Structures are given as C-alpha cells and as structure tokens.
C-alpha cells in the first residue's frame, strides 16, 4: 500500500484489506524509507488497522523517515504483535515464531513467541569505519 503518494485512498484500502482478512492471518509490514510526508501524518485508520492486527492500544505515531517493522495477525490481542519503530538510518529485522493454540474450548488462535529484534545502525557503522580507515592512514604515515 503506497500511503505516501495517495494517503487517503491507500489508507482506506489498507483498512478494508485488514477488515476482510480471516482471523489468524499473519501480516508483516515494513517501511524502509518513509510512509508519510513530513507535513502530513498518517491517518488514524492506519493505527486502528494495526490494532486489529495486535498492535498496542497506545501506538507511537510513525514519523517521517522512521523505519517501522511489524509482525501481527488478524484478531491477535492488542499489544501482542511484534513491532519496532526506530530512528532514521537504522536497519531493522524482526523475527517471531507463530504458534497455534488449540488447547482451549474456544476456536484455535495463534500467538507469536520467541520474538527477536536486530538493529543495525548504519550511521554508527559508517562513522566507525571512517574512523578506522583514518587511523590506518595515520599509522602508515
């Protein structure tokens, strides 16, 4: 869903998509650059849809150029999704195992277990690499 260029239309399309998903459908979302313009925040319908996928009741707004990753499922209890919202210039990787719980009198449901987040700070890596290279040059002189 390209919510950056056609925010209202694509946000509505995303909300309709989430609403029609069958229970327990796994959804993975990744934003690598930006999903919103600096002066145009994402509409509330995006956050409402993320909550239907297990997002927290108190979701921090996704900011301009903030990497965002999300693993959730339709009708997962609020707060049970695995998600991260990071600063710019950070590569984010999420992992989670999906487990089907059939040991209840209710309908089977899934849960996310063994959640793990890896962050790679590109700026710190470049700064460290440049510093190392400059030190090597100084040592050669």
Tab-separated table of C-alpha atoms in Angstrom:
chain	number	residue	atom	x	y	z
A	1	UNK	CA	0.000	0.000	0.000
A	2	UNK	CA	1.549	3.269	-1.105
A	3	UNK	CA	0.240	5.530	1.643
A	4	UNK	CA	2.888	8.136	0.861
A	5	UNK	CA	1.654	9.276	-2.535
A	6	UNK	CA	-2.093	8.714	-2.173
A	7	UNK	CA	-2.528	8.758	1.594
A	8	UNK	CA	-6.322	8.878	1.949
A	9	UNK	CA	-7.067	6.358	-0.808
A	10	UNK	CA	-4.392	3.853	0.205
A	11	UNK	CA	-5.091	4.169	3.941
A	12	UNK	CA	-8.736	3.330	3.262
A	13	UNK	CA	-7.673	0.424	1.042
A	14	UNK	CA	-5.395	-0.880	3.813
A	15	UNK	CA	-8.217	-0.636	6.366
A	16	UNK	CA	-10.582	-2.540	4.037
A	17	UNK	CA	-7.895	-5.163	3.428
A	18	UNK	CA	-7.355	-5.741	7.154
A	19	UNK	CA	-11.110	-5.852	7.844
A	20	UNK	CA	-11.663	-8.628	5.276
A	21	UNK	CA	-8.782	-10.826	6.465
A	22	UNK	CA	-9.747	-14.112	8.097
A	23	UNK	CA	-8.885	-14.494	11.792
A	24	UNK	CA	-5.298	-15.668	12.409
A	25	UNK	CA	-3.996	-14.379	9.065
A	26	UNK	CA	-0.386	-13.309	9.606
A	27	UNK	CA	0.576	-9.847	8.365
A	28	UNK	CA	4.108	-8.484	8.012
A	29	UNK	CA	4.711	-4.801	7.338
A	30	UNK	CA	7.946	-2.999	6.603
A	31	UNK	CA	8.649	0.661	5.951
A	32	UNK	CA	12.189	1.274	4.771
A	33	UNK	CA	12.233	4.985	3.981
A	34	UNK	CA	9.027	6.812	4.775
A	35	UNK	CA	5.289	6.209	4.641
A	36	UNK	CA	4.278	9.788	5.215
A	37	UNK	CA	5.281	13.291	4.220
A	38	UNK	CA	6.971	15.438	6.854
A	39	UNK	CA	3.901	17.686	7.000
A	40	UNK	CA	1.206	15.023	6.519
A	41	UNK	CA	0.905	12.403	9.288
A	42	UNK	CA	-0.692	9.035	8.703
A	43	UNK	CA	-4.440	8.965	9.364
A	44	UNK	CA	-5.966	7.297	12.421
A	45	UNK	CA	-7.343	4.476	10.233
A	46	UNK	CA	-3.789	3.114	9.802
A	47	UNK	CA	-3.324	2.820	13.567
A	48	UNK	CA	-6.830	1.377	14.023
A	49	UNK	CA	-5.963	-1.310	11.470
A	50	UNK	CA	-2.639	-2.074	13.197
A	51	UNK	CA	-4.553	-2.582	16.462
A	52	UNK	CA	-6.794	-5.123	14.700
A	53	UNK	CA	-3.562	-6.979	13.926
A	54	UNK	CA	-2.347	-6.951	17.531
A	55	UNK	CA	-0.744	-3.508	17.695
A	56	UNK	CA	-0.672	-1.742	21.041
A	57	UNK	CA	-3.538	0.481	22.131
A	58	UNK	CA	-1.001	3.289	22.518
A	59	UNK	CA	0.905	3.131	19.236
A	60	UNK	CA	3.556	5.784	18.814
A	61	UNK	CA	2.900	7.692	15.595
A	62	UNK	CA	5.124	6.641	12.716
A	63	UNK	CA	7.269	9.635	11.915
A	64	UNK	CA	8.863	10.962	8.779
A	65	UNK	CA	11.665	8.671	7.578
A	66	UNK	CA	11.333	6.337	10.559
A	67	UNK	CA	11.905	2.641	9.845
A	68	UNK	CA	8.959	0.556	11.018
A	69	UNK	CA	8.562	-3.225	11.114
A	70	UNK	CA	5.525	-5.162	12.243
A	71	UNK	CA	4.511	-8.807	12.578
A	72	UNK	CA	0.924	-9.337	13.623
A	73	UNK	CA	-2.173	-11.344	12.837
A	74	UNK	CA	-5.837	-10.609	12.373
A	75	UNK	CA	-7.599	-10.575	15.750
A	76	UNK	CA	-4.368	-11.013	17.713
A	77	UNK	CA	-4.942	-9.394	21.145
A	78	UNK	CA	-3.837	-5.769	21.303
A	79	UNK	CA	-0.215	-5.444	22.303
A	80	UNK	CA	0.722	-8.970	21.183
A	81	UNK	CA	2.128	-8.006	17.775
A	82	UNK	CA	5.902	-7.749	17.404
A	83	UNK	CA	6.858	-4.319	16.180
A	84	UNK	CA	9.587	-1.748	16.279
A	85	UNK	CA	9.703	1.912	15.334
A	86	UNK	CA	13.270	3.209	15.087
A	87	UNK	CA	15.260	6.298	14.343
A	88	UNK	CA	16.420	7.028	10.827
A	89	UNK	CA	19.392	5.220	9.305
A	90	UNK	CA	18.715	2.000	11.228
A	91	UNK	CA	18.128	-1.334	9.552
A	92	UNK	CA	15.550	-3.356	11.465
A	93	UNK	CA	14.934	-7.102	11.393
A	94	UNK	CA	12.147	-8.809	13.319
A	95	UNK	CA	11.699	-12.494	13.983
A	96	UNK	CA	8.912	-14.382	15.679
A	97	UNK	CA	7.606	-17.913	15.672
A	98	UNK	CA	3.915	-18.461	15.173
A	99	UNK	CA	2.253	-20.986	17.430
A	100	UNK	CA	-1.272	-22.319	17.016
A	101	UNK	CA	-3.012	-22.765	20.350
A	102	UNK	CA	-5.669	-25.471	20.167
A	103	UNK	CA	-5.821	-26.227	23.895
A	104	UNK	CA	-8.898	-24.135	24.593
A	105	UNK	CA	-12.621	-24.600	24.422
A	106	UNK	CA	-12.744	-21.576	22.109
A	107	UNK	CA	-11.680	-21.532	18.481
A	108	UNK	CA	-7.967	-22.134	17.845
A	109	UNK	CA	-5.880	-18.975	17.856
A	110	UNK	CA	-2.308	-18.090	17.105
A	111	UNK	CA	0.268	-16.363	19.236
A	112	UNK	CA	3.711	-15.004	18.479
A	113	UNK	CA	6.549	-16.486	20.535
A	114	UNK	CA	10.334	-16.189	20.583
A	115	UNK	CA	10.169	-12.579	19.407
A	116	UNK	CA	13.538	-11.105	18.491
A	117	UNK	CA	14.698	-7.750	17.130
A	118	UNK	CA	18.004	-6.956	15.400
A	119	UNK	CA	19.025	-3.356	14.819
A	120	UNK	CA	21.916	-2.207	12.644
A	121	UNK	CA	22.799	1.471	12.985
A	122	UNK	CA	24.122	2.476	9.570
A	123	UNK	CA	25.418	5.869	10.750
A	124	UNK	CA	27.388	4.330	13.623
A	125	UNK	CA	28.830	1.710	11.262
A	126	UNK	CA	29.922	4.326	8.709
A	127	UNK	CA	31.391	6.554	11.427
A	128	UNK	CA	33.323	3.631	12.933
A	129	UNK	CA	34.536	2.516	9.503
A	130	UNK	CA	35.706	6.038	8.619
A	131	UNK	CA	37.479	6.383	11.972
A	132	UNK	CA	39.244	3.035	11.473
A	133	UNK	CA	40.315	3.999	7.949
A	134	UNK	CA	41.691	7.360	9.131
A	135	UNK	CA	43.630	5.642	11.911
A	136	UNK	CA	45.130	3.201	9.409
A	137	UNK	CA	46.210	6.125	7.207
A	138	UNK	CA	47.808	7.879	10.213
A	139	UNK	CA	49.708	4.698	11.129
A	140	UNK	CA	51.138	4.387	7.595
A	141	UNK	CA	52.483	7.950	7.587
